[in-house]
CSV table of C-alpha atoms and ligand atoms in Angstrom, one decimal:
chain,number,residue,atom,x,y,z
D,1,UNK,CA,-118.5,-21.4,-84.8
D,2,UNK,CA,-115.0,-20.3,-84.0
D,3,UNK,CA,-113.7,-23.8,-84.9
D,4,UNK,CA,-115.5,-23.7,-88.2
D,5,UNK,CA,-114.0,-20.3,-89.0
D,6,UNK,CA,-110.6,-21.6,-88.1
D,7,UNK,CA,-111.0,-24.7,-90.2
D,8,UNK,CA,-112.1,-22.5,-93.1
D,9,UNK,CA,-109.0,-20.4,-92.7
D,10,UNK,CA,-106.8,-23.5,-92.9
D,11,UNK,CA,-108.5,-24.5,-96.1
D,12,UNK,CA,-108.4,-21.0,-97.7
D,13,UNK,CA,-106.1,-21.0,-100.7
D,14,UNK,CA,-103.1,-18.9,-100.0
D,15,UNK,CA,-102.2,-16.1,-102.4
D,16,UNK,CA,-99.8,-17.3,-105.2
D,17,UNK,CA,-96.4,-17.4,-103.6
D,18,UNK,CA,-93.4,-15.4,-104.7
D,19,UNK,CA,-90.2,-17.3,-104.6
D,20,UNK,CA,-87.8,-18.9,-102.2
D,21,UNK,CA,-88.7,-17.1,-99.1
D,22,UNK,CA,-86.3,-14.4,-97.8
D,23,UNK,CA,-84.0,-17.0,-96.1
D,24,UNK,CA,-83.4,-18.7,-99.5
D,25,UNK,CA,-82.6,-15.5,-101.2
D,26,UNK,CA,-80.2,-14.3,-98.4
D,27,UNK,CA,-78.5,-17.7,-98.3
D,28,UNK,CA,-77.9,-17.6,-102.1
D,29,UNK,CA,-76.6,-14.1,-101.8
D,30,UNK,CA,-74.1,-15.0,-99.0
D,31,UNK,CA,-72.8,-18.0,-100.9
D,32,UNK,CA,-72.5,-15.9,-104.1
D,33,UNK,CA,-70.6,-13.2,-102.2
D,34,UNK,CA,-67.9,-15.7,-101.1
D,35,UNK,CA,-67.2,-16.5,-104.7
D,36,UNK,CA,-66.7,-12.9,-105.8
D,37,UNK,CA,-63.4,-11.2,-106.4
D,38,UNK,CA,-62.7,-8.2,-104.1
D,39,UNK,CA,-63.1,-5.9,-107.1
D,40,UNK,CA,-66.5,-7.2,-107.9
D,41,UNK,CA,-67.5,-7.0,-104.2
D,42,UNK,CA,-66.4,-3.4,-104.1
D,43,UNK,CA,-68.3,-2.5,-107.3
D,44,UNK,CA,-71.5,-4.2,-106.0
D,45,UNK,CA,-71.2,-2.5,-102.6
D,46,UNK,CA,-71.0,0.9,-104.3
D,47,UNK,CA,-73.8,0.2,-106.7
D,48,UNK,CA,-76.2,-0.9,-103.9
D,49,UNK,CA,-75.3,2.1,-101.8
D,50,UNK,CA,-76.8,4.3,-104.5
D,51,UNK,CA,-80.1,2.3,-104.5
D,52,UNK,CA,-83.0,4.4,-103.1
D,53,UNK,CA,-83.9,1.7,-100.6
D,54,UNK,CA,-80.3,1.3,-99.3
D,55,UNK,CA,-81.3,2.9,-95.9
D,56,UNK,CA,-84.0,0.3,-95.5
D,57,UNK,CA,-81.5,-2.5,-96.1
D,58,UNK,CA,-79.1,-1.1,-93.5
D,59,UNK,CA,-82.1,-0.8,-91.1
D,60,UNK,CA,-83.3,-4.3,-91.6
D,61,UNK,CA,-79.9,-6.0,-91.4
D,62,UNK,CA,-78.6,-3.8,-88.6
D,63,UNK,CA,-75.4,-3.6,-90.6
D,64,UNK,CA,-73.8,-1.5,-93.3
D,65,UNK,CA,-71.4,-4.3,-94.3
D,66,UNK,CA,-71.6,-4.9,-98.1
D,67,UNK,CA,-72.4,-8.6,-97.7
D,68,UNK,CA,-75.3,-7.9,-95.4
D,69,UNK,CA,-76.7,-5.3,-97.8
D,70,UNK,CA,-76.3,-7.6,-100.7
D,71,UNK,CA,-78.3,-10.3,-98.8
D,72,UNK,CA,-81.0,-7.8,-98.0
D,73,UNK,CA,-81.1,-6.4,-101.6
D,74,UNK,CA,-81.7,-10.0,-102.8
D,75,UNK,CA,-85.2,-10.0,-101.2
D,76,UNK,CA,-86.1,-6.5,-102.6
D,77,UNK,CA,-88.1,-7.8,-105.7
D,78,UNK,CA,-90.4,-9.7,-103.2
D,79,UNK,CA,-90.5,-6.8,-100.7
D,80,UNK,CA,-92.0,-4.4,-103.3
D,81,UNK,CA,-95.0,-6.8,-103.7
D,82,UNK,CA,-96.6,-5.2,-100.6
D,83,UNK,CA,-95.1,-1.7,-101.1
D,84,UNK,CA,-97.7,0.9,-102.1
D,85,UNK,CA,-95.0,2.9,-104.0
D,86,UNK,CA,-95.1,0.1,-106.6
D,87,UNK,CA,-97.9,-1.2,-108.9
D,88,UNK,CA,-98.9,-4.5,-110.6
D,89,UNK,CA,-98.0,-3.9,-114.2
D,90,UNK,CA,-100.7,-5.0,-116.6
D,91,UNK,CA,-103.4,-4.7,-113.8
D,92,UNK,CA,-103.1,-1.3,-112.2
D,93,UNK,CA,-102.2,2.2,-113.3
D,94,UNK,CA,-98.5,3.1,-112.8
D,95,UNK,CA,-97.5,4.7,-109.6
D,96,UNK,CA,-95.5,7.9,-109.7
D,97,UNK,CA,-91.8,7.6,-110.6
D,98,UNK,CA,-89.3,7.4,-107.7
D,99,UNK,CA,-86.0,9.2,-107.6
D,100,UNK,CA,-83.2,6.8,-108.4
D,101,UNK,CA,-85.4,4.0,-109.7
D,102,UNK,CA,-85.8,3.1,-113.3
D,103,UNK,CA,-89.5,2.1,-112.9
D,104,UNK,CA,-92.0,1.3,-110.2
D,105,UNK,CA,-93.6,-1.9,-111.7
D,106,UNK,CA,-93.6,-5.0,-109.5
D,107,UNK,CA,-92.9,-7.3,-112.5
D,108,UNK,CA,-94.5,-10.4,-111.0
D,109,UNK,CA,-94.1,-12.3,-114.3
D,110,UNK,CA,-90.3,-12.0,-114.0
D,111,UNK,CA,-90.3,-14.4,-111.0
D,112,UNK,CA,-91.3,-17.6,-112.8
D,113,UNK,CA,-91.6,-19.4,-116.0
D,114,UNK,CA,-94.2,-22.2,-116.5
D,115,UNK,CA,-93.8,-24.8,-119.1
D,116,UNK,CA,-96.3,-27.2,-120.7
D,117,UNK,CA,-95.9,-30.9,-121.0
D,118,UNK,CA,-94.0,-30.4,-124.3
D,119,UNK,CA,-91.5,-28.1,-122.6
D,120,UNK,CA,-92.9,-25.0,-124.3
D,121,UNK,CA,-93.0,-21.7,-122.2
D,122,UNK,CA,-96.6,-20.9,-121.4
D,123,UNK,CA,-96.2,-18.1,-118.9
D,124,UNK,CA,-93.6,-16.0,-117.1
D,125,UNK,CA,-90.3,-14.5,-118.1
D,126,UNK,CA,-87.8,-15.7,-115.5
D,127,UNK,CA,-85.3,-17.2,-117.9
D,128,UNK,CA,-85.3,-14.5,-120.6
D,129,UNK,CA,-85.3,-11.8,-117.9
D,130,UNK,CA,-82.0,-13.1,-116.4
D,131,UNK,CA,-80.5,-12.9,-119.8
D,132,UNK,CA,-81.7,-9.4,-120.4
D,133,UNK,CA,-80.6,-8.1,-117.0
D,134,UNK,CA,-77.2,-9.7,-117.5
D,135,UNK,CA,-76.8,-8.0,-120.9
D,136,UNK,CA,-77.9,-4.7,-119.4
D,137,UNK,CA,-75.4,-4.9,-116.6
D,138,UNK,CA,-72.6,-5.7,-119.0
D,139,UNK,CA,-73.3,-2.8,-121.2
D,140,UNK,CA,-74.9,0.1,-119.4
D,141,UNK,CA,-73.0,3.1,-118.2
D,142,UNK,CA,-76.0,4.5,-116.2
D,143,UNK,CA,-75.6,4.2,-112.5
D,144,UNK,CA,-79.3,4.0,-111.7
D,145,UNK,CA,-79.7,1.1,-114.2
D,146,UNK,CA,-76.9,-0.8,-112.5
D,147,UNK,CA,-78.2,-0.3,-109.0
D,148,UNK,CA,-81.7,-1.2,-110.1
D,149,UNK,CA,-80.8,-4.3,-112.1
D,150,UNK,CA,-78.5,-5.8,-109.4
D,151,UNK,CA,-81.1,-6.8,-106.9
D,152,UNK,CA,-83.3,-8.2,-109.6
D,153,UNK,CA,-80.6,-10.3,-111.2
D,154,UNK,CA,-79.5,-11.5,-107.7
D,155,UNK,CA,-83.1,-12.5,-106.9
D,156,UNK,CA,-84.0,-14.1,-110.1
D,157,UNK,CA,-80.9,-16.4,-110.3
D,158,UNK,CA,-82.1,-17.9,-107.0
D,159,UNK,CA,-85.7,-18.1,-108.2
D,160,UNK,CA,-84.7,-20.1,-111.3
D,161,UNK,CA,-83.2,-22.7,-109.1
D,162,UNK,CA,-86.4,-23.3,-107.2
D,163,UNK,CA,-88.1,-26.2,-109.0
D,164,UNK,CA,-91.6,-24.8,-108.6
D,165,UNK,CA,-90.6,-21.5,-110.3
D,166,UNK,CA,-90.1,-23.5,-113.5
D,167,UNK,CA,-93.4,-25.2,-112.9
D,168,UNK,CA,-96.1,-26.9,-114.7
D,169,UNK,CA,-98.4,-24.5,-116.4
D,170,UNK,CA,-101.4,-26.8,-115.7
D,171,UNK,CA,-101.2,-26.2,-111.9
D,172,UNK,CA,-99.8,-22.7,-111.8
D,173,UNK,CA,-96.4,-23.9,-110.6
D,174,UNK,CA,-97.8,-25.9,-107.7
D,175,UNK,CA,-100.0,-23.0,-106.5
D,176,UNK,CA,-103.1,-25.0,-107.2
D,177,UNK,CA,-101.8,-28.2,-105.6
D,178,UNK,CA,-103.1,-28.4,-102.1
D,179,UNK,CA,-101.1,-30.6,-99.7
D,180,UNK,CA,-101.1,-31.5,-96.0
D,181,UNK,CA,-97.9,-30.8,-94.1
D,182,UNK,CA,-98.1,-32.2,-90.5
D,183,UNK,CA,-94.6,-30.9,-89.8
D,184,UNK,CA,-95.9,-27.3,-89.8
D,185,UNK,CA,-98.3,-27.0,-86.9
D,186,UNK,CA,-99.1,-23.4,-87.8
D,187,UNK,CA,-99.9,-24.1,-91.4
D,188,UNK,CA,-100.8,-27.9,-91.8
D,189,UNK,CA,-102.7,-27.2,-95.0
D,190,UNK,CA,-100.9,-25.4,-97.6
D,191,UNK,CA,-100.1,-25.5,-101.3
D,192,UNK,CA,-97.1,-27.2,-102.9
D,193,UNK,CA,-95.5,-23.9,-104.1
D,194,UNK,CA,-95.6,-22.4,-100.6
D,195,UNK,CA,-94.2,-25.6,-99.1
D,196,UNK,CA,-91.1,-25.4,-101.4
D,197,UNK,CA,-90.6,-21.6,-100.9
D,198,UNK,CA,-90.4,-22.1,-97.2
D,199,UNK,CA,-87.9,-25.0,-97.2
D,200,UNK,CA,-84.7,-22.9,-96.9
D,201,UNK,CA,-85.5,-21.7,-93.3
D,202,UNK,CA,-87.3,-19.0,-91.4
D,203,UNK,CA,-87.7,-15.7,-93.3
D,204,UNK,CA,-86.0,-13.7,-90.5
D,205,UNK,CA,-82.7,-15.6,-91.0
D,206,UNK,CA,-80.0,-13.0,-90.9
D,207,UNK,CA,-76.6,-12.1,-89.4
D,208,UNK,CA,-74.5,-14.8,-87.7
D,209,UNK,CA,-77.1,-17.5,-88.1
D,210,UNK,CA,-77.3,-16.8,-91.8
D,211,UNK,CA,-73.5,-17.0,-92.2
D,212,UNK,CA,-73.5,-20.3,-90.2
D,213,UNK,CA,-76.3,-21.8,-92.3
D,214,UNK,CA,-74.5,-20.8,-95.5
D,215,UNK,CA,-71.3,-22.4,-94.3
D,216,UNK,CA,-73.1,-25.6,-93.5
D,217,UNK,CA,-74.7,-25.8,-96.9
D,218,UNK,CA,-71.3,-25.2,-98.6
D,219,UNK,CA,-69.8,-28.0,-96.6
D,220,UNK,CA,-72.5,-30.4,-97.7
D,221,UNK,CA,-72.8,-29.6,-101.4
D,222,UNK,CA,-70.2,-29.4,-104.1
D,223,UNK,CA,-69.9,-26.6,-106.6
D,224,UNK,CA,-72.0,-27.3,-109.7
D,225,UNK,CA,-70.8,-26.8,-113.3
D,226,UNK,CA,-71.7,-23.2,-114.4
D,227,UNK,CA,-73.8,-24.0,-117.5
D,228,UNK,CA,-76.1,-21.3,-118.7
D,229,UNK,CA,-79.6,-20.0,-117.9
D,230,UNK,CA,-81.3,-22.7,-120.1
D,231,UNK,CA,-79.5,-25.4,-118.1
D,232,UNK,CA,-80.5,-23.9,-114.8
D,233,UNK,CA,-84.1,-23.7,-116.0
D,234,UNK,CA,-84.2,-27.3,-117.4
D,235,UNK,CA,-82.6,-28.7,-114.2
D,236,UNK,CA,-85.3,-27.1,-112.1
D,237,UNK,CA,-88.1,-28.4,-114.4
D,238,UNK,CA,-86.7,-31.9,-114.3
D,239,UNK,CA,-86.7,-31.8,-110.5
D,240,UNK,CA,-90.5,-31.5,-110.6
D,241,UNK,CA,-90.6,-35.3,-111.0
D,242,UNK,CA,-89.5,-35.5,-107.3
D,243,UNK,CA,-91.2,-32.4,-106.1
D,244,UNK,CA,-94.8,-33.6,-105.6
D,245,UNK,CA,-95.7,-35.8,-102.5
D,246,UNK,CA,-97.3,-39.1,-103.6
D,247,UNK,CA,-98.6,-40.4,-100.3
D,248,UNK,CA,-102.3,-39.8,-99.6
D,249,UNK,CA,-103.2,-38.0,-96.4
D,250,UNK,CA,-106.7,-37.7,-95.0
D,251,UNK,CA,-107.9,-35.4,-97.7
D,252,UNK,CA,-104.9,-34.6,-99.9
D,253,UNK,CA,-101.3,-35.7,-100.6
D,254,UNK,CA,-99.3,-35.6,-97.4
D,255,UNK,CA,-95.7,-34.6,-96.6
D,256,UNK,CA,-94.1,-37.7,-95.1
D,257,UNK,CA,-90.8,-37.7,-93.2
D,258,UNK,CA,-89.1,-39.3,-96.2
D,259,UNK,CA,-90.5,-36.6,-98.6
D,260,UNK,CA,-89.5,-33.9,-96.2
D,261,UNK,CA,-85.9,-35.0,-96.0
D,262,UNK,CA,-85.6,-35.5,-99.8
D,263,UNK,CA,-87.2,-32.1,-100.6
D,264,UNK,CA,-85.0,-30.3,-98.1
D,265,UNK,CA,-81.9,-31.9,-99.6
D,266,UNK,CA,-83.0,-30.8,-103.0
D,267,UNK,CA,-83.7,-27.2,-101.8
D,268,UNK,CA,-80.3,-27.0,-100.1
D,269,UNK,CA,-78.5,-28.3,-103.2
D,270,UNK,CA,-80.3,-25.8,-105.4
D,271,UNK,CA,-79.5,-22.9,-103.1
D,272,UNK,CA,-75.8,-23.8,-103.2
D,273,UNK,CA,-75.9,-24.1,-107.0
D,274,UNK,CA,-77.6,-20.8,-107.3
D,275,UNK,CA,-75.0,-19.1,-105.0
D,276,UNK,CA,-72.0,-20.5,-106.9
D,277,UNK,CA,-73.5,-19.6,-110.3
D,278,UNK,CA,-74.6,-16.2,-109.3
D,279,UNK,CA,-71.1,-15.5,-108.0
D,280,UNK,CA,-69.5,-16.5,-111.2
D,281,UNK,CA,-72.0,-14.6,-113.3
D,282,UNK,CA,-71.5,-11.4,-111.4
D,283,UNK,CA,-67.7,-11.8,-111.5
D,284,UNK,CA,-67.9,-12.3,-115.2
D,285,UNK,CA,-70.2,-9.3,-115.7
D,286,UNK,CA,-68.1,-6.9,-113.5
D,287,UNK,CA,-64.8,-8.3,-114.8
D,288,UNK,CA,-66.0,-7.6,-118.4
D,289,UNK,CA,-66.9,-4.1,-117.4
D,290,UNK,CA,-63.2,-3.6,-116.6
D,291,UNK,CA,-61.7,-1.4,-113.9
D,292,UNK,CA,-62.3,1.8,-115.9
D,293,UNK,CA,-66.0,1.0,-116.4
D,294,UNK,CA,-66.6,-0.4,-112.9
D,295,UNK,CA,-69.6,1.6,-111.5
Z,1,LIG,ZN1,-89.1,-14.2,-106.7
């Protein structure tokens, strides 16, 4: 009986996944941080110190250095998915307002954009939201809006570089594609979206290890051209052609050694690209705000 239950657990469909896991978001943030001018770094450090969850970020990273706080803030839009202070907008009644936050919605639709075969957007707001948050950060004088928008923008620029976050509408961005991954003994049956989210490394990656991994990625991958949000989205969507395993396993498509290596290389390249581009975008935003308007 126990075996049957365990087998059922393995085959249970995991809940739709969120994004690159925390490691992917922290790596992107650390790479972006290195691209920023000292003025932008200071402005971001100040803005994040005013965020209501700043103390949690200090706690989790065991650090109050701006770069560590920035890396932790990058995972915040995923952290609130399991936080009862927040609610699923469109499905649940709003939770009470929180001091220092502009709203308490989880905004799950912000994390992805799904396209149909003709390239038309069918679901999600990832691309348009990056544009809107960028515009808000360039123009607002309200400190709460700045400290709220920063973790979101940081997070979403990483998400748009994850190919499955610009997924095929027909399979819910890979959430409905079940695969076999013999390299993960703990989770040998999973879905394609989760497989991609977990490629950047273990979710507890922080501190010195995080810095070392970021440095290794930077050595192995060149800076991309900056482009714009539409380019980042289209690049991700095109990568879907290589993102699905094609070898049959016992029951479903299986991750082979070759597929594993290729998908890892793509994930690393995309994280580096996201880091460089996020850095330039933030420098551009905070540069435009000018020293007088720096929050
Ligand atoms: Zn996300």
